[in-house]
XYZ file of C-alpha atoms in Angstrom:
757
model
C -128.129 26.519 -33.983
C -127.383 28.426 -37.222
C -128.817 31.621 -35.760
C -126.622 31.305 -32.702
C -123.498 30.816 -34.842
C -124.414 33.879 -36.887
C -124.837 35.918 -33.724
C -121.397 34.885 -32.498
C -119.883 35.771 -35.838
C -121.408 39.237 -35.712
C -120.223 39.616 -32.154
C -116.699 38.674 -33.126
C -116.588 41.409 -35.746
C -118.071 43.902 -33.328
C -115.388 43.157 -30.728
C -112.581 43.827 -33.133
C -113.997 47.254 -33.907
C -114.848 48.282 -30.368
C -112.241 46.913 -27.979
C -112.373 49.966 -25.790
C -116.085 49.519 -25.130
C -115.660 45.988 -23.843
C -114.806 47.179 -20.329
C -118.355 48.480 -19.934
C -119.822 45.030 -20.101
C -121.503 43.846 -16.948
C -119.524 41.424 -14.764
C -122.446 40.135 -12.666
C -123.111 36.427 -12.846
C -126.737 35.988 -11.802
C -129.451 33.736 -13.135
C -131.593 35.251 -15.827
C -134.727 37.059 -14.639
C -137.555 36.531 -17.081
C -140.720 38.492 -17.468
C -142.821 35.294 -17.506
C -143.657 33.023 -14.612
C -141.403 30.252 -15.925
C -137.730 29.651 -15.189
C -135.340 28.129 -17.643
C -134.928 24.358 -17.380
C -131.797 22.332 -18.021
C -131.536 19.738 -20.667
C -131.197 16.313 -19.026
C -128.371 13.878 -19.464
C -128.628 10.433 -17.837
C -130.921 11.741 -15.160
C -128.754 14.782 -14.320
C -128.727 18.365 -15.582
C -126.326 19.236 -18.366
C -123.449 21.369 -17.063
C -121.761 24.038 -19.104
C -118.868 22.891 -21.205
C -116.591 25.575 -19.789
C -116.304 27.262 -16.462
C -116.973 30.656 -17.942
C -120.404 29.688 -19.277
C -123.139 31.348 -17.192
C -125.937 33.916 -17.360
C -126.169 37.580 -16.524
C -129.082 39.833 -15.840
C -129.862 42.052 -18.811
C -132.917 43.954 -19.931
C -134.928 41.899 -22.408
C -134.750 42.778 -26.051
C -138.484 43.159 -26.072
C -141.088 43.430 -23.369
C -143.267 40.978 -25.245
C -140.507 38.491 -26.007
C -138.080 37.742 -23.140
C -134.413 37.154 -23.780
C -131.727 34.895 -22.446
C -128.419 36.666 -21.850
C -125.332 34.533 -22.278
C -121.795 35.308 -21.178
C -119.147 33.635 -23.294
C -115.484 33.371 -22.349
C -112.735 34.625 -24.638
C -111.350 31.115 -24.843
C -114.413 29.918 -26.671
C -114.496 33.013 -28.908
C -110.767 32.823 -29.636
C -110.344 36.572 -29.158
C -106.911 38.147 -29.078
C -107.851 40.731 -26.464
C -109.013 38.403 -23.681
C -108.930 41.053 -21.012
C -111.219 43.353 -22.946
C -113.626 40.565 -23.856
C -113.686 38.931 -20.431
C -117.198 40.054 -19.608
C -118.691 39.894 -23.033
C -122.426 39.174 -23.104
C -124.859 38.151 -25.783
C -128.671 38.393 -25.735
C -130.612 35.782 -27.732
C -134.350 36.407 -28.035
C -136.822 33.554 -27.216
C -139.740 32.640 -29.377
C -143.093 34.119 -28.443
C -145.208 31.374 -26.771
C -148.371 32.925 -28.114
C -147.242 32.268 -31.682
C -145.625 28.833 -31.414
C -148.848 26.921 -31.828
C -148.540 25.092 -28.478
C -150.931 25.182 -25.585
C -148.117 25.543 -23.070
C -144.906 27.554 -23.214
C -142.160 25.723 -25.052
C -139.133 25.595 -22.775
C -135.776 26.979 -23.881
C -132.652 25.103 -22.968
C -130.486 26.853 -20.435
C -126.735 27.017 -20.364
C -126.631 28.019 -16.717
C -124.812 25.933 -14.159
C -126.881 24.060 -11.551
C -125.526 26.362 -8.819
C -127.135 29.437 -10.354
C -130.407 28.095 -11.813
C -133.917 27.152 -10.695
C -135.704 24.248 -12.317
C -139.024 22.529 -11.760
C -140.973 19.506 -12.875
C -144.129 20.886 -14.314
C -145.855 23.222 -16.719
C -147.540 26.485 -15.885
C -150.474 26.304 -13.462
C -153.066 28.608 -12.015
C -150.704 29.591 -9.223
C -148.276 32.492 -9.502
C -145.311 30.341 -8.500
C -142.241 30.656 -10.668
C -141.866 27.252 -12.303
C -140.451 25.411 -15.284
C -142.275 23.206 -17.767
C -139.781 20.462 -18.483
C -139.754 18.739 -15.109
C -136.405 17.134 -15.843
C -134.561 18.079 -12.691
C -131.938 16.224 -10.791
C -134.268 15.492 -7.867
C -137.136 14.552 -10.195
C -135.021 12.046 -12.088
C -133.568 10.547 -8.926
C -136.914 10.057 -7.233
C -138.626 8.623 -10.308
C -135.799 6.138 -10.750
C -135.972 5.106 -7.110
C -139.739 4.626 -7.258
C -139.359 2.544 -10.411
C -136.802 0.307 -8.712
C -139.147 -0.454 -5.811
C -142.270 -1.236 -7.828
C -143.640 -4.793 -7.877
C -145.721 -6.265 -10.677
C -149.161 -7.526 -9.765
C -149.665 -11.291 -10.207
C -153.350 -10.665 -10.949
C -152.944 -8.019 -13.636
C -150.150 -7.893 -16.210
C -148.244 -4.617 -16.662
C -149.697 -3.199 -13.457
C -147.509 -2.477 -10.486
C -147.604 -1.273 -6.919
C -145.079 0.984 -5.239
C -145.284 -0.348 -1.662
C -146.138 2.014 1.161
C -142.909 1.350 3.008
C -140.925 2.289 -0.094
C -142.878 5.519 -0.447
C -142.284 6.383 3.189
C -138.578 5.662 2.853
C -138.058 7.681 -0.318
C -140.512 10.518 0.114
C -139.447 12.541 3.125
C -139.979 16.125 4.158
C -136.450 17.068 3.107
C -136.878 15.400 -0.295
C -140.102 17.260 -0.992
C -138.784 20.582 0.326
C -135.682 20.359 -1.874
C -137.844 19.551 -4.876
C -140.154 22.505 -4.181
C -137.325 24.997 -3.752
C -135.500 23.727 -6.813
C -138.527 24.442 -8.994
C -140.352 27.360 -7.380
C -138.005 30.290 -7.174
C -140.235 32.540 -5.100
C -140.868 30.023 -2.308
C -138.650 30.396 0.703
C -137.137 27.669 2.802
C -139.729 27.869 5.602
C -142.683 27.868 3.221
C -141.242 24.899 1.321
C -140.782 23.037 4.601
C -144.424 23.711 5.505
C -145.610 22.350 2.159
C -143.357 19.305 2.564
C -144.654 18.553 6.046
C -148.255 18.786 4.912
C -147.523 16.553 1.910
C -145.935 13.856 4.081
C -148.843 13.927 6.494
C -151.741 14.090 4.066
C -150.580 13.711 0.452
C -147.652 11.314 0.180
C -149.370 9.191 -2.486
C -150.320 12.329 -4.392
C -146.756 13.584 -4.332
C -145.419 10.144 -5.295
C -147.623 10.156 -8.381
C -146.497 13.665 -9.288
C -142.855 12.751 -8.788
C -143.287 9.661 -10.957
C -144.330 11.858 -13.876
C -141.693 14.462 -12.865
C -144.143 17.120 -11.771
C -143.395 17.010 -8.070
C -143.404 20.797 -7.626
C -147.107 20.882 -8.494
C -147.749 19.592 -4.988
C -147.801 23.197 -3.742
C -150.606 24.264 -6.059
C -152.592 21.081 -5.373
C -152.275 21.500 -1.617
C -153.392 25.101 -1.962
C -156.385 23.749 -3.855
C -157.152 21.479 -0.887
C -156.392 18.203 -2.654
C -154.818 15.395 -0.621
C -154.643 11.595 -0.618
C -158.243 11.365 0.542
C -159.289 12.715 -2.864
C -157.505 9.955 -4.750
C -158.138 8.448 -7.142
C -158.811 11.443 -9.344
C -161.241 10.654 -12.137
C -160.814 11.046 -15.875
C -163.432 10.846 -18.587
C -162.540 7.902 -20.841
C -161.779 8.365 -24.532
C -161.333 12.109 -24.173
C -157.699 13.159 -24.020
C -158.543 16.801 -23.466
C -160.928 16.171 -20.583
C -159.620 17.454 -17.244
C -159.173 15.321 -14.155
C -161.877 15.816 -11.584
C -162.837 14.919 -8.030
C -165.533 12.481 -6.968
C -167.775 15.454 -6.256
C -167.484 16.470 -9.898
C -165.239 19.530 -9.490
C -162.329 19.892 -11.866
C -158.774 19.950 -10.525
C -157.807 23.455 -11.536
C -154.060 22.939 -11.212
C -154.184 20.267 -13.896
C -156.376 22.082 -16.397
C -153.338 23.497 -18.215
C -151.475 20.211 -18.295
C -150.866 18.520 -21.587
C -153.072 15.441 -22.115
C -150.146 13.044 -21.752
C -149.518 14.246 -18.200
C -153.142 13.756 -17.230
C -153.165 10.290 -18.767
C -149.977 9.352 -16.958
C -151.286 10.665 -13.662
C -154.487 8.654 -14.098
C -152.487 5.502 -14.746
C -149.772 5.825 -12.123
C -151.994 7.002 -9.272
C -153.278 3.421 -8.964
C -149.735 2.183 -8.446
C -149.299 4.518 -5.482
C -152.699 3.926 -3.870
C -152.859 0.149 -3.534
C -155.043 -0.447 -0.456
C -153.684 -1.196 2.998
C -155.966 -3.801 4.561
C -156.793 -3.437 8.226
C -158.324 -6.216 10.251
C -162.113 -6.169 10.381
C -162.571 -3.424 7.772
C -164.608 -3.447 4.557
C -163.326 -1.732 1.399
C -165.058 -0.506 -1.741
C -162.448 -0.810 -4.477
C -162.518 0.497 -8.021
C -161.983 -2.044 -10.773
C -158.790 -0.153 -11.704
C -157.337 -0.613 -8.229
C -154.140 -2.660 -8.086
C -154.400 -5.058 -5.170
C -151.259 -5.369 -3.007
C -150.750 -9.026 -3.865
C -147.239 -10.215 -4.638
C -146.061 -13.318 -6.451
C -146.064 -16.633 -4.628
C -142.829 -18.501 -4.071
C -142.052 -21.576 -6.137
C -143.424 -24.180 -3.742
C -146.723 -22.273 -3.493
C -147.442 -21.883 -7.192
C -149.131 -25.284 -7.349
C -151.867 -24.041 -5.026
C -154.814 -23.399 -7.270
C -158.315 -22.021 -7.092
C -160.890 -24.194 -5.360
C -164.514 -23.858 -6.386
C -167.654 -24.673 -4.470
C -171.317 -24.155 -5.128
C -171.346 -20.577 -3.865
C -167.811 -19.290 -4.065
C -164.254 -19.863 -5.129
C -161.163 -19.604 -2.945
C -157.621 -18.840 -4.056
C -154.361 -18.119 -2.195
C -152.588 -14.769 -2.256
C -149.685 -13.202 -0.444
C -150.180 -9.589 0.615
C -147.200 -7.263 0.722
C -146.271 -6.910 4.420
C -146.606 -3.117 4.260
C -150.211 -3.401 3.063
C -151.910 -5.172 5.962
C -151.884 -5.360 9.749
C -153.159 -8.926 10.086
C -149.996 -10.189 11.777
C -146.394 -9.190 12.207
C -144.269 -9.661 9.142
C -141.418 -12.133 9.183
C -137.830 -11.096 8.746
C -137.927 -12.350 5.142
C -141.045 -10.297 4.454
C -143.076 -13.366 3.486
C -145.870 -13.771 5.995
C -148.580 -16.432 5.913
C -150.748 -16.809 2.861
C -154.219 -15.322 2.748
C -157.248 -17.107 1.326
C -159.492 -14.834 -0.746
C -163.031 -16.136 -1.014
C -164.999 -14.597 -3.877
C -168.747 -15.070 -3.684
C -170.479 -15.901 -6.933
C -173.549 -13.954 -5.897
C -173.534 -10.165 -6.182
C -176.413 -9.909 -3.729
C -175.470 -7.703 -0.799
C -177.870 -9.562 1.495
C -176.048 -12.822 0.865
C -172.760 -11.115 1.644
C -174.131 -9.688 4.869
C -175.330 -13.111 5.988
C -171.844 -14.487 5.725
C -169.877 -11.508 6.968
C -172.021 -10.415 9.929
C -171.374 -13.367 12.208
C -167.759 -13.638 11.038
C -167.063 -10.021 11.914
C -168.879 -10.276 15.224
C -166.979 -13.365 16.342
C -163.640 -12.317 14.865
C -162.571 -9.964 17.692
C -163.024 -12.824 20.155
C -159.993 -14.485 18.563
C -161.345 -17.922 19.337
C -158.581 -20.376 18.452
C -161.019 -22.839 16.855
C -162.994 -20.437 14.643
C -161.611 -19.207 11.355
C -160.831 -15.503 11.565
C -162.230 -13.077 9.014
C -159.383 -10.697 8.239
C -161.094 -8.151 5.985
C -163.645 -7.858 3.177
C -163.841 -5.857 -0.006
C -166.159 -5.246 -2.919
C -164.547 -5.027 -6.343
C -166.040 -5.443 -9.790
C -169.526 -6.002 -8.328
C -168.198 -9.057 -6.479
C -167.796 -9.535 -2.746
C -164.583 -10.927 -1.323
C -163.716 -12.240 2.129
C -160.155 -12.726 3.340
C -159.073 -15.467 5.751
C -155.805 -17.048 6.836
C -154.851 -19.738 4.338
C -154.968 -23.183 5.923
C -152.287 -25.800 5.492
C -154.933 -28.519 5.105
C -158.458 -29.470 6.057
C -159.254 -32.209 8.526
C -159.726 -34.861 5.858
C -156.407 -34.128 4.154
C -154.764 -33.946 7.584
C -155.994 -37.457 8.350
C -154.783 -38.684 4.978
C -151.401 -36.993 5.387
C -151.031 -38.688 8.780
C -152.329 -42.174 7.927
C -150.972 -43.983 11.003
C -151.032 -41.758 14.095
C -149.205 -42.830 17.212
C -151.500 -43.677 20.078
C -149.469 -41.735 22.627
C -150.176 -39.011 25.149
C -149.254 -36.172 22.826
C -151.480 -37.302 19.955
C -154.427 -38.365 22.103
C -154.448 -35.173 24.186
C -154.098 -33.018 21.069
C -157.032 -34.823 19.463
C -159.148 -34.400 22.584
C -158.305 -30.690 22.815
C -159.231 -30.174 19.167
C -162.549 -31.977 19.573
C -163.272 -29.898 22.673
C -162.215 -26.691 20.898
C -164.495 -27.384 17.943
C -167.400 -27.835 20.363
C -166.557 -24.481 22.005
C -166.388 -22.773 18.645
C -169.751 -24.221 17.680
C -171.206 -22.974 20.955
C -170.176 -19.416 20.054
C -171.874 -19.769 16.684
C -175.065 -21.174 18.189
C -175.268 -18.458 20.853
C -174.860 -15.633 18.350
C -177.992 -13.677 17.474
C -177.916 -12.728 13.806
C -179.129 -9.427 12.369
C -180.148 -10.946 9.031
C -182.585 -13.828 9.665
C -181.337 -17.149 8.351
C -184.755 -18.242 7.103
C -185.062 -15.950 4.096
C -184.771 -17.413 0.570
C -181.276 -18.633 -0.089
C -180.465 -19.421 3.504
C -183.266 -21.256 5.268
C -186.160 -22.074 2.932
C -184.584 -24.822 0.898
C -186.156 -27.083 -1.677
C -184.984 -30.658 -1.315
C -185.579 -33.898 -3.164
C -187.624 -36.161 -0.917
C -187.286 -39.346 -2.900
C -188.259 -41.073 -6.086
C -191.758 -40.088 -7.076
C -192.215 -37.881 -4.022
C -191.237 -34.619 -5.630
C -189.753 -31.706 -3.718
C -190.169 -30.638 -0.148
C -189.115 -27.517 1.675
C -186.597 -27.603 4.454
C -187.847 -25.254 7.141
C -186.279 -23.750 10.203
C -187.905 -24.140 13.587
C -189.665 -21.034 14.847
C -187.184 -18.684 16.481
C -184.144 -20.576 15.186
C -183.684 -18.171 12.276
C -182.315 -15.560 14.679
C -179.462 -17.729 15.928
C -176.235 -18.625 14.260
C -175.749 -22.079 12.866
C -173.289 -23.754 10.563
C -175.368 -26.113 8.455
C -172.468 -27.826 6.725
C -170.101 -29.311 9.277
C -167.825 -31.843 7.607
C -164.082 -32.579 7.633
C -163.564 -30.331 4.602
C -164.917 -27.368 6.570
C -162.631 -27.961 9.537
C -159.261 -26.446 8.653
C -155.847 -27.345 10.009
C -153.170 -24.720 10.581
C -149.640 -25.847 11.334
C -149.088 -22.612 13.267
C -151.607 -20.791 15.389
C -150.910 -17.073 15.044
C -153.487 -16.007 17.627
C -153.164 -18.454 20.513
C -150.896 -17.357 23.394
C -149.693 -20.962 23.761
C -149.909 -22.663 20.341
C -149.613 -26.450 20.142
C -146.749 -27.864 18.103
C -149.206 -30.148 16.270
C -151.202 -27.176 15.050
C -154.833 -26.211 15.499
C -158.198 -27.095 13.935
C -160.655 -24.322 13.098
C -164.272 -24.344 11.944
C -164.667 -22.564 8.622
C -167.499 -21.619 6.274
C -169.947 -20.946 9.095
C -171.199 -17.526 8.119
C -174.086 -18.366 5.812
C -176.072 -20.734 7.988
C -177.056 -22.654 4.861
C -177.843 -26.328 4.808
C -175.415 -26.692 1.959
C -176.047 -30.284 1.121
C -179.706 -29.531 0.430
C -179.652 -26.012 -0.987
C -181.226 -25.482 -4.375
C -178.588 -23.832 -6.500
C -179.173 -21.289 -9.203
C -179.877 -23.029 -12.485
C -180.066 -26.499 -10.957
C -183.318 -28.317 -10.357
C -183.087 -30.085 -6.975
C -185.217 -32.897 -8.450
C -182.320 -33.772 -10.745
C -179.499 -33.493 -8.217
C -178.628 -37.032 -7.131
C -176.912 -36.439 -3.832
C -177.165 -37.525 -0.254
C -174.923 -35.531 2.068
C -172.928 -37.773 4.347
C -173.200 -35.770 7.537
C -176.761 -34.488 7.406
C -179.244 -35.486 10.151
C -182.363 -37.574 9.505
C -184.826 -34.677 9.945
C -183.942 -33.480 6.450
C -185.488 -36.554 4.847
C -188.219 -36.743 7.470
C -189.554 -33.339 6.371
C -189.158 -32.059 9.924
C -188.129 -28.493 10.806
C -184.400 -28.163 11.394
C -182.578 -26.293 14.129
C -179.122 -25.859 15.599
C -179.330 -29.554 16.507
C -178.560 -30.137 12.810
C -174.940 -29.225 13.603
C -174.793 -31.509 16.646
C -175.568 -34.593 14.538
C -172.925 -33.591 11.985
C -170.416 -33.074 14.774
C -171.141 -36.573 16.077
C -170.355 -38.002 12.645
C -166.998 -36.232 12.570
C -166.140 -37.299 16.120
C -166.773 -40.941 15.244
C -164.422 -40.618 12.263
C -161.884 -38.774 14.431
C -161.837 -41.648 16.946
C -161.537 -44.103 14.059
C -158.451 -42.261 12.790
C -156.946 -42.136 16.261
C -157.300 -45.885 16.796
C -156.881 -47.294 13.285
C -155.625 -44.609 10.922
C -157.039 -42.837 7.901
C -157.632 -45.964 5.793
C -160.156 -47.147 8.368
C -162.218 -43.966 7.848
C -162.655 -44.949 4.211
C -163.402 -48.490 5.229
C -166.069 -47.254 7.647
C -167.742 -45.219 4.895
C -167.626 -48.190 2.552
C -169.040 -50.470 5.211
C -172.071 -48.354 6.025
C -172.816 -47.466 2.393
C -176.009 -48.937 0.996
C -178.354 -48.547 -1.925
C -181.373 -46.431 -1.104
C -184.545 -48.170 -2.272
C -186.354 -44.990 -3.339
C -183.563 -43.343 -5.319
C -181.154 -46.111 -6.249
C -178.312 -44.011 -4.857
C -175.706 -45.686 -2.714
C -175.337 -43.377 0.277
C -173.110 -43.473 3.329
C -175.433 -41.694 5.762
C -175.234 -42.419 9.466
C -178.979 -43.163 9.619
C -181.562 -45.265 7.793
C -185.143 -44.350 6.868
C -187.679 -47.179 6.914
C -191.353 -47.039 5.959
C -193.716 -48.314 8.608
C -197.317 -47.881 9.535
C -197.872 -44.297 10.435
C -195.131 -42.974 8.155
C -191.347 -43.066 7.734
C -189.130 -43.856 10.668
C -185.443 -43.081 11.142
C -182.909 -45.145 13.059
C -179.166 -44.926 13.531
C -177.758 -47.137 10.826
C -176.872 -50.538 12.229
C -173.459 -50.475 10.626
C -172.691 -47.288 12.565
C -173.562 -48.953 15.849
C -171.576 -52.032 14.861
C -168.569 -49.899 14.008
C -168.761 -48.123 17.347
C -168.844 -51.451 19.194
C -165.799 -52.671 17.328
C -163.899 -49.506 18.272
C -164.785 -50.245 21.887
C -163.095 -53.629 21.460
C -159.972 -52.223 19.770
C -156.743 -53.292 21.449
C -155.699 -49.665 22.113
C -159.053 -48.431 23.355
C -158.589 -46.637 26.682
C -161.229 -45.481 29.109
C -161.060 -42.011 27.559
C -161.901 -43.465 24.142
C -164.765 -45.459 25.664
C -166.177 -42.239 27.143
C -165.806 -40.398 23.826
C -167.616 -43.151 21.962
C -170.396 -43.293 24.529
C -170.799 -39.503 24.394
C -170.962 -39.557 20.602
C -173.472 -42.380 20.309
C -175.731 -41.469 23.239
C -175.814 -37.665 23.058
C -174.918 -36.616 19.508
C -176.022 -39.306 17.065
C -179.577 -39.265 18.383
C -182.513 -39.452 15.998
C -184.793 -37.082 17.927
C -183.194 -33.691 17.453
C -184.574 -32.277 20.682
C -182.831 -35.040 22.650
C -179.368 -34.237 21.292
C -177.010 -32.374 23.569
C -176.826 -28.634 23.226
C -173.474 -27.129 22.343
C -172.998 -25.580 25.788
C -173.594 -28.914 27.556
C -171.267 -30.631 25.119
C -168.529 -28.165 26.080
C -169.010 -29.004 29.756
C -168.737 -32.725 29.044
C -165.521 -32.233 27.095
C -164.039 -30.111 29.855
C -164.605 -32.981 32.274
C -162.957 -35.464 29.923
C -160.042 -33.161 29.248
C -159.408 -32.428 32.917
C -159.292 -36.123 33.739
C -157.115 -36.985 30.740
C -154.543 -34.299 31.568
C -154.150 -35.496 35.142
C -154.434 -39.259 34.637
C -152.295 -40.841 31.961
C -153.786 -44.301 32.564
C -157.264 -42.937 31.898
C -155.941 -41.454 28.703
C -153.765 -44.273 27.348
C -154.104 -47.576 29.220
C -155.836 -50.142 26.952
C -159.062 -51.504 28.419
C -160.907 -52.963 25.410
C -164.461 -54.112 25.914
C -165.920 -57.370 24.751
C -168.598 -56.958 22.086
C -172.085 -56.804 23.563
C -173.667 -58.221 20.420
C -172.779 -60.016 17.266
C -173.006 -56.829 15.250
C -169.397 -55.830 15.819
C -168.179 -58.995 14.085
C -169.597 -57.635 10.865
C -167.563 -54.416 11.003
C -164.511 -54.388 8.732
C -161.060 -54.523 10.250
C -158.171 -53.097 8.283
C -154.740 -54.595 8.083
C -151.665 -52.383 8.639
C -150.713 -50.256 5.603
C -148.651 -52.038 2.996
C -145.223 -50.886 1.941
C -146.461 -49.394 -1.323
C -148.616 -46.947 0.615
C -151.865 -47.911 -1.111
C -155.043 -48.206 0.877
C -156.002 -51.725 1.886
C -159.153 -53.468 0.970
C -161.766 -54.035 3.631
C -161.611 -57.391 5.395
C -163.811 -58.867 8.091
C -163.219 -60.758 11.276
C -162.852 -64.463 10.466
C -162.883 -63.307 6.804
C -166.598 -63.899 6.673
C -169.675 -61.737 7.251
C -172.843 -63.127 8.800
C -175.337 -64.254 6.200
C -177.701 -61.413 7.158
C -175.179 -58.810 6.078
C -174.388 -60.793 2.954
C -177.966 -60.515 1.763
C -178.675 -56.983 2.923
C -175.516 -54.994 2.251
C -172.562 -55.249 -0.056
C -169.001 -54.435 0.904
C -166.720 -53.740 -2.025
C -162.961 -54.099 -2.052
C -161.439 -51.453 -4.287
C -158.115 -49.678 -4.470
C -159.962 -46.345 -4.462
C -162.450 -46.545 -1.578
C -166.010 -46.366 -2.750
C -166.958 -43.813 -0.116
C -164.837 -41.232 -1.913
C -166.925 -41.775 -5.020
C -170.086 -41.610 -2.975
C -169.137 -38.393 -1.228
C -168.038 -36.809 -4.466
C -170.830 -37.820 -6.776
C -173.720 -39.343 -4.876
C -173.594 -42.566 -6.869
C -171.258 -45.579 -6.827
C -171.535 -46.253 -10.544
C -169.994 -43.072 -11.900
C -166.611 -41.448 -11.329
C -165.913 -38.033 -12.771
C -162.504 -36.993 -13.934
C -160.339 -34.701 -11.813
C -162.437 -35.163 -8.688
C -160.337 -34.127 -5.707
C -160.198 -36.575 -2.880
C -160.996 -33.823 -0.402
C -164.391 -33.093 -1.931
C -167.444 -34.172 0.022
C -171.031 -34.561 -1.012
C -172.710 -32.876 -2.711
C -170.582 -32.157 -5.715
C -170.421 -28.364 -6.326
C -172.856 -27.028 -8.853
C -170.350 -26.419 -11.612
C -168.969 -29.948 -11.398
C -172.449 -31.418 -11.210
C -173.449 -29.529 -14.304
C -170.324 -30.524 -16.174
C -170.734 -34.194 -15.316
C -174.463 -34.431 -15.741
């Protein structure tokens, strides 16, 4: 500043002595032409270039004072100089030499502030590059400031990673247009014409919008020309940077350096490396698999207040947590007007084994395009941080919680037909699974060869798959917790107002209740899965018929809920529970193993048959319910696995029932209770209507007394918390862990088992 004042002082004296020579001064008002490849930037002020203080302040073209050191020529008005002869000094000019960039100690040219008006100057957003484009180094242009501010306003902070953001794709598309890019290019590259700038802008919008957004965010938008000339587009992102080396250049995945950025200052490279992740958050497409860097910022946005209580749920093999994906970052379904679509469930597998991931994803991906309304739909998968993730629609509840949330269903046409359609739909979904031929055999370690505890003193046995069965899909863990309820069906052309039930967790084909988990000795795991078939304990090979037995168990509970409500389901489990003689565990299986000559023998547990007979005699039992009970007991809950109905035949039977129920309301609803065929039904518990306080009722019996046989053989407990919940959660009636969710079914997941002994 002192040198400039001194120059003006000398000029003032010179003007007084040479008034006659003032008329020879040049009157042109053109931007300065420099001998270097850089234009003169403007000093910023609140995001806008600084204008001259007076209208007469501009630049004129003058020869530089030195060929080695360029000069800036300034025209000053006589008002500012306070000259008496204003006419003579009207076109006065002053040349101020710039510092030599080769001697200023900086890697890049230090910019000199310009006093030119925006109308007569060119500015850009970057430093010198390998191209011969005329550019500035400051990057503080009007367009650069505006775009950076707009991008900042649209960014959203990631709920999974603090201080990380995404700039949504729709915001980028709205802000970054061909005209915006073209204006930015022309404002910073003086030797690029309008047509050439438009060509660069069009190419950037088509192939490098994220790249340009990152450049604009660090106010180097004009570098897009050099990068496009270098062949770099969005497909090359993210660019890589060697950690802990500020001077290391950015490079491509192939290892080549990005030449345009080699002359950048380290801070620009660091900023580009950081902000590129904000612009490149993935857009998930249905059915696709993504390999994501650990630095990637997932397009998840914060949940609304009433969703924040939804937590992570852990099982033996995975954990599931809810997320909401920004509507511009997926194509799973159409976004709502508010922009908040349905939640997505992200299932992270604990295992990093690719084979395990393929087992689960193969059948899910194959059946997904069928859009079966009763099979959970796999939306997309991704690998991140050496962990595999699967994405599904987030359910409103599972079947067990649905029953509990609707404790006293109305026995009317709407409810009964909906229940029948859901039972039929589950059978159809299971048929698709059973008919699917897998590419990864489900008999390899971890999926089919399973060590199980055979009983006290009997050691371990291996659960084997029947020959040929390893090539077909199976579920292996059908239970109410793995049947999900969605209030809205986003894929059905005619969704039911009561929602839809979908089979979930069917990809692995494991027999989950009997799998040996990593770090857990099956000999020490005291569990007896509620819905498993008898062949597991009989040391017989298992097949797809495993699922048919489990389905029969669920159907019997479904009918129980329909006739008597959710409390009766707990009463049924409590009623059939008994202490196993070989393990001391009180189980609620649907079968009993007895030891006879020639080896163990399995029978349907007598309490199960008694319960079925009592349902037949229920006051609301219609002919449809009779047929459902008969189908369940005679074709599904059959000890010999080969005699159980196949899934395809089961579908045919349900179609017959459904057709008759839809056309004959009396068949569906008219009560025609049967008289008990034996004395067994008198032993089954009957539940009173729910009390006003909403607590579950204790189990009572007809005539308030059980036959003496049942008194001596089985115990029925009356507790406020039904014992079957304890049994399903822990495998023993004498121990109750803290924080056990009521929707957990046997066996307790590995981590809980370990924590609670």
